Tab-separated table of C-alpha atoms and ligand atoms in Angstrom:
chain	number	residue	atom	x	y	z
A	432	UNK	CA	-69.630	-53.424	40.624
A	433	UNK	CA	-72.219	-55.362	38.354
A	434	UNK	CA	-72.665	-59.199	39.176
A	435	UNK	CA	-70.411	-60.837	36.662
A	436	UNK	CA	-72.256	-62.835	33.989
A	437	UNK	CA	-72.419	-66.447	34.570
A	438	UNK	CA	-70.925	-67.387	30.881
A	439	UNK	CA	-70.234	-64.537	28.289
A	440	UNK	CA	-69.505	-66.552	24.571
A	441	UNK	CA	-67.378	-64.013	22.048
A	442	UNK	CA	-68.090	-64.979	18.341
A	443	UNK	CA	-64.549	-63.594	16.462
A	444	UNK	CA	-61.217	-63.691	18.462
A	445	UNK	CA	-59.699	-60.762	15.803
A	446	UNK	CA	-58.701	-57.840	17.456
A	447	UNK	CA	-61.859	-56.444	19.416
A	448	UNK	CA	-62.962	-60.158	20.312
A	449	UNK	CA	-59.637	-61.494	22.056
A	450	UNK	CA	-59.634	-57.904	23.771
A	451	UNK	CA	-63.354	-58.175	24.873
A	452	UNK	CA	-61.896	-61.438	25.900
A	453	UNK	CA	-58.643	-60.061	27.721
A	454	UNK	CA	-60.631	-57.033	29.606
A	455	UNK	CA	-63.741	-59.136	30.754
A	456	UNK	CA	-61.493	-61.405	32.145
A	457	UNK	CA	-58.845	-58.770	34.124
A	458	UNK	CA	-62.330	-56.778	34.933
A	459	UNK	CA	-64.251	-59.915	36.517
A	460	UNK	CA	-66.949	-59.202	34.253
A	461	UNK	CA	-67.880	-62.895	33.593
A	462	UNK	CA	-67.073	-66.422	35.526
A	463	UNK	CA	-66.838	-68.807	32.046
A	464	UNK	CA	-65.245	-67.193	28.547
A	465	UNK	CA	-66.156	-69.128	25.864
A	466	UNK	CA	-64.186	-68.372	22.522
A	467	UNK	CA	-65.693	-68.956	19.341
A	468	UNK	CA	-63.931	-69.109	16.212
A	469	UNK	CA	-64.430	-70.815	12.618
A	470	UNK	CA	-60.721	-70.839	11.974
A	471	UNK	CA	-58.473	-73.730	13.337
A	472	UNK	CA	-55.212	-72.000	13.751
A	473	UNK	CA	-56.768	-68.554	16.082
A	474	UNK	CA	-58.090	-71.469	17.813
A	475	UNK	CA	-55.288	-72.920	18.847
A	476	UNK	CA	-53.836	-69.394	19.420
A	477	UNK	CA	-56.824	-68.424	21.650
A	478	UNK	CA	-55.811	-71.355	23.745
A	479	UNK	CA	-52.156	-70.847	23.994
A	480	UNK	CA	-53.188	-67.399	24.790
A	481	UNK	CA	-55.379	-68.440	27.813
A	482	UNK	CA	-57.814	-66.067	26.507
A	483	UNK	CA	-60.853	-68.499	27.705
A	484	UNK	CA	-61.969	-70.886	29.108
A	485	UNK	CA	-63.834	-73.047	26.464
A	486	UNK	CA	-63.062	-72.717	22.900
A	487	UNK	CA	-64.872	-74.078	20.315
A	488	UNK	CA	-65.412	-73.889	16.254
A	489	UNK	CA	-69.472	-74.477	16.756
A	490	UNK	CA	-71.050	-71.507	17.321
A	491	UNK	CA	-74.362	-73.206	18.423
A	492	UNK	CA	-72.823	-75.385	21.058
A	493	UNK	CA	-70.876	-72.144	22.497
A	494	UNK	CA	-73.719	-69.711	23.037
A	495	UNK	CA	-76.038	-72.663	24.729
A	496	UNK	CA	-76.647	-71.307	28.401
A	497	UNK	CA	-74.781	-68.137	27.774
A	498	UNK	CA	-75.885	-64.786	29.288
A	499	UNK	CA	-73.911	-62.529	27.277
A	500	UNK	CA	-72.948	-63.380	23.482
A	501	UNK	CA	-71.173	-60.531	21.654
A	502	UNK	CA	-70.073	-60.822	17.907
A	503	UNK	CA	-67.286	-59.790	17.101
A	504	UNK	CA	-67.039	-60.207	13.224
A	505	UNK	CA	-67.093	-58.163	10.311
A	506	UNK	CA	-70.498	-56.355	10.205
A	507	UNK	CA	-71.695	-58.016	7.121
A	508	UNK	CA	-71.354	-61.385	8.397
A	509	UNK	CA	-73.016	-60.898	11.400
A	510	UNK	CA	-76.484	-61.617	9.517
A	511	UNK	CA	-75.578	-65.123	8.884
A	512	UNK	CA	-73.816	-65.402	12.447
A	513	UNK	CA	-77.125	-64.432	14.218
A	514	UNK	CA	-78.893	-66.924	11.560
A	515	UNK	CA	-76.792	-69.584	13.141
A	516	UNK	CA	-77.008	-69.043	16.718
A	517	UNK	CA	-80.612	-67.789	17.282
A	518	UNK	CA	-82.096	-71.345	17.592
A	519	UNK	CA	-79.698	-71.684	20.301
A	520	UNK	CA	-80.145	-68.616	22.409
A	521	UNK	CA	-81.369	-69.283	25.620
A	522	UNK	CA	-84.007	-66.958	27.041
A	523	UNK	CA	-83.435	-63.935	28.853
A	524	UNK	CA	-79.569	-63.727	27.531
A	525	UNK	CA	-78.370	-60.121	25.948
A	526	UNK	CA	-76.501	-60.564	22.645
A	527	UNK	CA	-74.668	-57.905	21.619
A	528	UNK	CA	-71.730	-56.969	18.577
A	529	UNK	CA	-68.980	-54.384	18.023
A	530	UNK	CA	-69.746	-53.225	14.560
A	531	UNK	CA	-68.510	-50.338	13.094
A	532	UNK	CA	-71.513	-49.363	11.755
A	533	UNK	CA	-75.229	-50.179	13.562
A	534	UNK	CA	-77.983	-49.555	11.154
A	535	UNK	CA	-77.331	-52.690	9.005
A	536	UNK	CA	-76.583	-54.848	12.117
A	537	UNK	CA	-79.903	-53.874	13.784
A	538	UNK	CA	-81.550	-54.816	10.432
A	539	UNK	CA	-79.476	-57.945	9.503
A	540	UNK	CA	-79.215	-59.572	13.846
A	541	UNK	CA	-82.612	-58.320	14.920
A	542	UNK	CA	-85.111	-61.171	12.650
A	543	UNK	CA	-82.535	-63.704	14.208
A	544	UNK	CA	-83.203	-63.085	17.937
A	545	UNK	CA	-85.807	-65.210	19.413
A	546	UNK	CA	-88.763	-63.910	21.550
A	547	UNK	CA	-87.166	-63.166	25.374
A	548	UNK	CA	-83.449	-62.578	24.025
A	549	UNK	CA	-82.641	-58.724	24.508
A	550	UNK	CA	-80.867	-57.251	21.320
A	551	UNK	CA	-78.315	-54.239	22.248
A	552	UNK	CA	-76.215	-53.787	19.563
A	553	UNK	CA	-72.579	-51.697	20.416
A	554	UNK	CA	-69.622	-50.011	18.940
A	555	UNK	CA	-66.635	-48.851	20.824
A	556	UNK	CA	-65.132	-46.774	19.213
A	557	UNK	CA	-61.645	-47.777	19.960
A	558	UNK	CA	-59.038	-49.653	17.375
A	559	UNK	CA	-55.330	-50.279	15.912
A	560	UNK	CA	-55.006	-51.180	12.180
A	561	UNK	CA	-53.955	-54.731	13.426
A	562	UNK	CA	-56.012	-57.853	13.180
A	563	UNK	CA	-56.234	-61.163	14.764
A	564	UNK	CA	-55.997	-62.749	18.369
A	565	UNK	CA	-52.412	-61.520	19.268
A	566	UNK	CA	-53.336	-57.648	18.390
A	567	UNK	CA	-55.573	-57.475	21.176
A	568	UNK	CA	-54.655	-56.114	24.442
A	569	UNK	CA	-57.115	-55.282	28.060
A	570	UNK	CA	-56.376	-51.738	27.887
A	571	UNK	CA	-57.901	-51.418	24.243
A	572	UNK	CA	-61.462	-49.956	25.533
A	573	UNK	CA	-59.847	-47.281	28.639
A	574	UNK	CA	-61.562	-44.315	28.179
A	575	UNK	CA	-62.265	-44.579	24.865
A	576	UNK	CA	-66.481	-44.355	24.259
A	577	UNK	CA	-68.526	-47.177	23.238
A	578	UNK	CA	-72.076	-46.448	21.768
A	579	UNK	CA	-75.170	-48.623	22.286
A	580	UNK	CA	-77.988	-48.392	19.623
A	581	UNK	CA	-80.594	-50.320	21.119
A	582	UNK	CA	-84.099	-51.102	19.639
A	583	UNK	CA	-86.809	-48.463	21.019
A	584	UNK	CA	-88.504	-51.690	22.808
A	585	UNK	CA	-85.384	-52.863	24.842
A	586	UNK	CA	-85.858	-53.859	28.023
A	587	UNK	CA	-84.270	-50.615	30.240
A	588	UNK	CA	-82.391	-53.975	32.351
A	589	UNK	CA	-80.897	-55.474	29.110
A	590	UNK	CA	-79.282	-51.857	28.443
A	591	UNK	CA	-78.153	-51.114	31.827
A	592	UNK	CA	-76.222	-54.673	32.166
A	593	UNK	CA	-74.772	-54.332	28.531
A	594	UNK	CA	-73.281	-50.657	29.738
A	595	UNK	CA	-72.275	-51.751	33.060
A	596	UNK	CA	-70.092	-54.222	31.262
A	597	UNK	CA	-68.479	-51.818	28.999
A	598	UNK	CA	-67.808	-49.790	31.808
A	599	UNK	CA	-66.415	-52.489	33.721
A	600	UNK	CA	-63.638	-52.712	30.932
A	601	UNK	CA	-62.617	-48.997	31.097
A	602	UNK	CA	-64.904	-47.556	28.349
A	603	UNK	CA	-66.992	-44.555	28.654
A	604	UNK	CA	-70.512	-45.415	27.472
A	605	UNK	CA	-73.975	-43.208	25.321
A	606	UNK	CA	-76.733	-44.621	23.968
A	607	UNK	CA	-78.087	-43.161	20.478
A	608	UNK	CA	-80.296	-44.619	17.456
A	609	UNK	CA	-78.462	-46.666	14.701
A	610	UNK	CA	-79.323	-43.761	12.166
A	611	UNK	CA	-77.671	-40.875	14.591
A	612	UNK	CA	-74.548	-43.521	14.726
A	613	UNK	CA	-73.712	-43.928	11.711
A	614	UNK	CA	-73.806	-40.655	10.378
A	615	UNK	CA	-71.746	-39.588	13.210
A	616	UNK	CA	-69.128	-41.862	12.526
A	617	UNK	CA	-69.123	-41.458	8.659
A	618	UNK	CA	-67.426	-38.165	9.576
A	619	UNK	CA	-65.096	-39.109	12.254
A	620	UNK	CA	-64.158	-42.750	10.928
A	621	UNK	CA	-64.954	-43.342	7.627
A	622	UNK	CA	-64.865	-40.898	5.600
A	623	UNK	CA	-61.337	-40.342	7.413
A	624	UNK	CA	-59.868	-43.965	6.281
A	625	UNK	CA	-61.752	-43.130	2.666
A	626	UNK	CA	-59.079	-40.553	2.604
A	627	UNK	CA	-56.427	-42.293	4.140
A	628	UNK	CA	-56.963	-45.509	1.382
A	629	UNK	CA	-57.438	-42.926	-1.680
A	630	UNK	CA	-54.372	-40.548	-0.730
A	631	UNK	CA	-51.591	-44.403	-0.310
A	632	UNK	CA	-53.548	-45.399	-3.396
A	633	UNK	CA	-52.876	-42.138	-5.458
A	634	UNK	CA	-48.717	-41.712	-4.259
A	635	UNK	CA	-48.753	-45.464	-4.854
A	636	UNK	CA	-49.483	-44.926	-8.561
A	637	UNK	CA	-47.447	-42.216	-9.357
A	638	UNK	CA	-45.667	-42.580	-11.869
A	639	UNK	CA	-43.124	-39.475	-11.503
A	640	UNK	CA	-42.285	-40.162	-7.886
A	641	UNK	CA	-41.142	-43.920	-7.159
A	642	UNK	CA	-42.062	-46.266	-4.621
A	643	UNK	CA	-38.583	-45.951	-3.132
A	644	UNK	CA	-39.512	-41.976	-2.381
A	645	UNK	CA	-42.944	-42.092	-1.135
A	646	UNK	CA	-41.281	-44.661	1.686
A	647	UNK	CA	-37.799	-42.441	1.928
A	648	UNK	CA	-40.210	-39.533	2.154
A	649	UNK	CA	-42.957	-40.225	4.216
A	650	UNK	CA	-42.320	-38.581	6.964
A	651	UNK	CA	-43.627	-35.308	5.960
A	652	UNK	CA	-47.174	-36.760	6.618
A	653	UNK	CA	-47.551	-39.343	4.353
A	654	UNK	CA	-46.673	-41.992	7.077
A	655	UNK	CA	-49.913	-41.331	9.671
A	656	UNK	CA	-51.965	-42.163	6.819
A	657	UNK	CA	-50.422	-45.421	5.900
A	658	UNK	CA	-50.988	-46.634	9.433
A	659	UNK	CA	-54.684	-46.041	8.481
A	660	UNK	CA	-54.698	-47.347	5.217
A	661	UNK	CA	-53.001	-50.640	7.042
A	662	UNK	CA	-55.905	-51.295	8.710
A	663	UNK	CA	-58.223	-54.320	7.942
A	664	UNK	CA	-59.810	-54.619	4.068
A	665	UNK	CA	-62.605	-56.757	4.783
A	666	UNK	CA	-63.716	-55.431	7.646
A	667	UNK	CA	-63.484	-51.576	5.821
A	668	UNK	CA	-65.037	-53.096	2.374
A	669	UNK	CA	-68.234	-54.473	4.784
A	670	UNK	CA	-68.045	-50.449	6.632
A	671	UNK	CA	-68.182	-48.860	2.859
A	672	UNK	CA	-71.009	-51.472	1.637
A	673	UNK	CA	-73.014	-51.193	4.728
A	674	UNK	CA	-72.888	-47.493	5.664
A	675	UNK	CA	-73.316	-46.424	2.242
A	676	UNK	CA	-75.751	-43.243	2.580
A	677	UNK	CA	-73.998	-41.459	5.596
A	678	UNK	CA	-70.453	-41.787	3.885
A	679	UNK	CA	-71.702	-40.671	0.526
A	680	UNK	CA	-73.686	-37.460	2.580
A	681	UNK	CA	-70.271	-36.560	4.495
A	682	UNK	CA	-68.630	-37.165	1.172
A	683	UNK	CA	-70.629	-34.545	-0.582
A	684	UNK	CA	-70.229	-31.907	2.020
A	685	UNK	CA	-66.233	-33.109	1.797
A	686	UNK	CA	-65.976	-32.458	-1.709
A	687	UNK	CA	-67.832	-29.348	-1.644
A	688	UNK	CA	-65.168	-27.821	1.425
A	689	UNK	CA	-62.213	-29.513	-0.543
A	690	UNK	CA	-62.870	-27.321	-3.517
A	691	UNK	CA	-63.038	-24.223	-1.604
A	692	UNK	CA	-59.558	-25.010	-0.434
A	693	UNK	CA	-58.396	-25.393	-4.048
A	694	UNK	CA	-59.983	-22.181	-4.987
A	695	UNK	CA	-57.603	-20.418	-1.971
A	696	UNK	CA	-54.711	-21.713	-3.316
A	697	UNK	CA	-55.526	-21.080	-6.817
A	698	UNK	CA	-56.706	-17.338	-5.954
A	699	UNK	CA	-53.901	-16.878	-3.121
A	700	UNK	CA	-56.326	-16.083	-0.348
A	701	UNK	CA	-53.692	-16.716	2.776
A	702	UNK	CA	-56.617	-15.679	4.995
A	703	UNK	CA	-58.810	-18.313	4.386
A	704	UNK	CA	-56.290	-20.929	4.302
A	705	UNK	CA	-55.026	-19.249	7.644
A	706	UNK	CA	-58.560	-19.225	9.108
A	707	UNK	CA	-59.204	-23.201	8.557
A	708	UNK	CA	-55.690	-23.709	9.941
A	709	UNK	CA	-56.255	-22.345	12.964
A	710	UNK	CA	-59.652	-23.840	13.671
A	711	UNK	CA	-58.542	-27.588	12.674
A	712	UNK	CA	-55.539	-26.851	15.272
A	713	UNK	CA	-58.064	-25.859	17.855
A	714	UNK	CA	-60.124	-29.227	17.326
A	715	UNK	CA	-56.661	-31.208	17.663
A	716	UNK	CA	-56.027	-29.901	20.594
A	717	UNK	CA	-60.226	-29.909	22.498
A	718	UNK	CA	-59.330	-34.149	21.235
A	719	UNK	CA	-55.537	-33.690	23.112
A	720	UNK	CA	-57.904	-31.968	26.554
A	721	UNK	CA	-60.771	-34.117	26.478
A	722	UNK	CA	-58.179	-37.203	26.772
A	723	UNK	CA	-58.867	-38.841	23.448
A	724	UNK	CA	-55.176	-38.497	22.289
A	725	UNK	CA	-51.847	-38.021	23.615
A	726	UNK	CA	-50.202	-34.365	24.191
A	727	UNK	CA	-46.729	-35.467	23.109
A	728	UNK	CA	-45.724	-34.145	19.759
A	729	UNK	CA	-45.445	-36.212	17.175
A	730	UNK	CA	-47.927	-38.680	18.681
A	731	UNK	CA	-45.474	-39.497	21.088
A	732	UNK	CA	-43.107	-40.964	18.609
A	733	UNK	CA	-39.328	-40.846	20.275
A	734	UNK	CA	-36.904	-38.869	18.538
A	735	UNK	CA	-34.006	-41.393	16.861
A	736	UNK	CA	-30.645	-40.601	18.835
A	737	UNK	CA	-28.251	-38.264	16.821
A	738	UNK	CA	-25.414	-40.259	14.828
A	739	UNK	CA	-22.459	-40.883	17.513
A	740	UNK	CA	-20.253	-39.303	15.128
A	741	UNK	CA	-22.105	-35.705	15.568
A	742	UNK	CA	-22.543	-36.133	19.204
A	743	UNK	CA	-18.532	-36.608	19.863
A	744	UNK	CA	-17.989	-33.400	17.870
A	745	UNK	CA	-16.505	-30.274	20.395
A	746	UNK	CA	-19.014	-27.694	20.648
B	720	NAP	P1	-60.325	-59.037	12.980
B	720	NAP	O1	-59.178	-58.866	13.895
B	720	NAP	O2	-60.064	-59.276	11.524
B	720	NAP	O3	-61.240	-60.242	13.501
B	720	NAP	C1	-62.409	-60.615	12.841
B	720	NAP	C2	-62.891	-61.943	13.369
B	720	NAP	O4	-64.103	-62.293	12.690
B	720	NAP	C3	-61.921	-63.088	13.142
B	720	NAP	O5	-61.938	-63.941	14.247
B	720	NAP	C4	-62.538	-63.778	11.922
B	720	NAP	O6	-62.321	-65.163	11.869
B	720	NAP	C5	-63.998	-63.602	12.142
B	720	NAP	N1	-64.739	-63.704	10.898
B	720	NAP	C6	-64.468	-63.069	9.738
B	720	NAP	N2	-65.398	-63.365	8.808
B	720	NAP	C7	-66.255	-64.220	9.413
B	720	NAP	C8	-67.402	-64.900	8.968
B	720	NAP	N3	-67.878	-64.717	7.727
B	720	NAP	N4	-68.038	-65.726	9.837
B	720	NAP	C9	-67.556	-65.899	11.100
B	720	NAP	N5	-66.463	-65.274	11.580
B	720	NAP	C10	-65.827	-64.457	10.741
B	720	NAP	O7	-61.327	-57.809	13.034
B	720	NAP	P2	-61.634	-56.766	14.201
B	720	NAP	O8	-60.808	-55.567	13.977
B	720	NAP	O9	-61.620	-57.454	15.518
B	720	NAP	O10	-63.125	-56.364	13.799
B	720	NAP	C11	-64.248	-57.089	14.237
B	720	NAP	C12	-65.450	-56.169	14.298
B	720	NAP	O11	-65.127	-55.081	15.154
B	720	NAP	C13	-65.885	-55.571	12.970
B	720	NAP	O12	-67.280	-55.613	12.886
B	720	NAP	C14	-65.424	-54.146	13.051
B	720	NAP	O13	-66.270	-53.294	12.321
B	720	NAP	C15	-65.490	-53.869	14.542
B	720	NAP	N6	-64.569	-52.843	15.059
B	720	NAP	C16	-63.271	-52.827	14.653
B	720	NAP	C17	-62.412	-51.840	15.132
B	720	NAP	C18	-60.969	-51.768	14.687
B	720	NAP	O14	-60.338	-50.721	14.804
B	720	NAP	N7	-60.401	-52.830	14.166
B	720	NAP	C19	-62.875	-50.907	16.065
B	720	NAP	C20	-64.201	-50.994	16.500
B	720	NAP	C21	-65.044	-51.965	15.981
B	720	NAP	P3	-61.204	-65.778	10.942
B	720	NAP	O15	-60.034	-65.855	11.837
B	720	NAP	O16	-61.732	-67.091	10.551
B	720	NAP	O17	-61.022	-64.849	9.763
């Protein structure tokens, strides 16, 4: 067990903030929270919560004498967050954020921090399509991985405390560069809510099916990838702007495998369809072993009780 630090500020109570906020306090991991938020009404929430201890609307006031600041906005305004608060650093304190993607935070954060403040940026890679204070929960970051992506000349000290406190709230932790990051997760995030937004989008617009089918409907498939497409627009617009190479590379290579799959269908070829099948259901279930996902069908959806009426029949 790590010391705890002596005042860890959070910059965004949304939904990874007021968890940050809910796990570091269950875990011990700090003896002051300080919540800082720009909007009136999630603070007042953040207090009737009892997420912190101080909560304030001035970010410079907040992170004076703290140890540990982590941002917790959406990654493109953490440029003019770190603008804001890196007068007011004081020296030797690790600031880190949660961004979904790390290359533009490194470039946007890193001119902010002052000489003596250690920079180590994180993601964890852990979610809900919810926002705000009341959609976080402590559990949010159990065995789920977080990734650092700190500068090559970070202080080995600076990384070790930022992991220990990730670990201290249930998360698994690796280090990588920004660049590795990013095009990792443009496969296994973005490109995956791309889809997720463009296939709601497209039934949405049909005209030959109507809105009151593609909801009577949905669940034949539809339905998993409207709780994706629920999931936050401005912080998804800032993930599209700001990882913009690495989705349009794993969009390429998408394209390219989506029209083989057309040209099965249209030529019949069962085998090749059959093939992919079987390795996708493979990579489903290495997610459902390695602990990433539950085994229960359905993702653990309950089935609805049958109608009394059928229930009372005589078998
Ligand atoms: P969220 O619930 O919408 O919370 C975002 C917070 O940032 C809110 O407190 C919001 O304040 C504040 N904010 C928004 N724009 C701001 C600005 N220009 N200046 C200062 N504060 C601002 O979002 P979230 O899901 O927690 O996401 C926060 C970060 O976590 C993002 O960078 C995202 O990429 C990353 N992340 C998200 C997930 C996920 O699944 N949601 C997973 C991993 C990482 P207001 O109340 O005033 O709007």
């Amino acid at each position: 067990m790590i010391p705890p630090f002596e005042r860890l500020a959070i910059i965004g109570l949304g939904l990874i903030g007021s968890s940050i906020a809910r796990a570091a306090r269950k875990a011990g991991a700090a003896k002051t929270i300080v919540a800082i938020d720009r909007d009136a009404t999630v603070r007042e929430r953040v207090s009737a919560l009892g997420l912190a201890d101080e909560v304030t609307g001035n970010a410079a006031k907040g992170v004076a004498g703290a140890d540990m600041i982590v941002l917790c906005v959406p990654v493109m305004a953490n440029a003019a967050v770190g603008a804001t608060i890196g007068p007011h650093l004081a020296p030797g304190a690790i600031v880190s954020d949660v961004g979904s993607v790390k290359g533009s935070v490194v470039r946007d954060v890193g001119p902010h921090m002052p000489g003596g403040v250690h920079f180590v940026p994180a993601h964890p890679v852990a979610g809900t399509e919810d926002s705000g204070p009341d959609a976080g929960f402590a559990e949010l970051f159990v065995n789920r991985w977080s990734i650092l992506t700190p500068p090559p000349d970070t202080a080995p000290a600076a990384i070790e405390r930022t992991k220990a406190f990730w670990e201290a709230m249930g998360s698994n932790v690796e280090v990588m560069t920004p660049e590795h990051h990013d095009l990792v997760l443009a496969i296994t995030s973005h490109v995956p809510h791309l889809i997720a937004y463009n296939i709601v989008g497209t039934a949405a617009d049909m005209e030959a099916v109507t809105q009151g089918e593609v909801i009577k409907f949905s669940a034949g498939g539809f339905r998993d990838f409207t709780r994706i497409a629920a999931s936050d627009p401005t912080m998804w617009r800032d993930v599209f702007l700001t990882n913009k190479d690495a989705v349009l590379e794993m969009l390429g290579r998408f394209n390219e495998d989506l029209a083989a799959l057309q040209r099965a269908i249209r030529w019949g070829d069962g085998d090749a369809l059959h093939a992919l099948f079987t390795r996708t259901r493979a990579i489903r279930r290495g997610i459902i072993a390695s602990g990433q996902e539950t085994a229960a069908p359905n993702f653990g959806r309950k089935p609805e009780p049958l109608p009394e009426t059928v229930e009372a029949k005589p078998q």
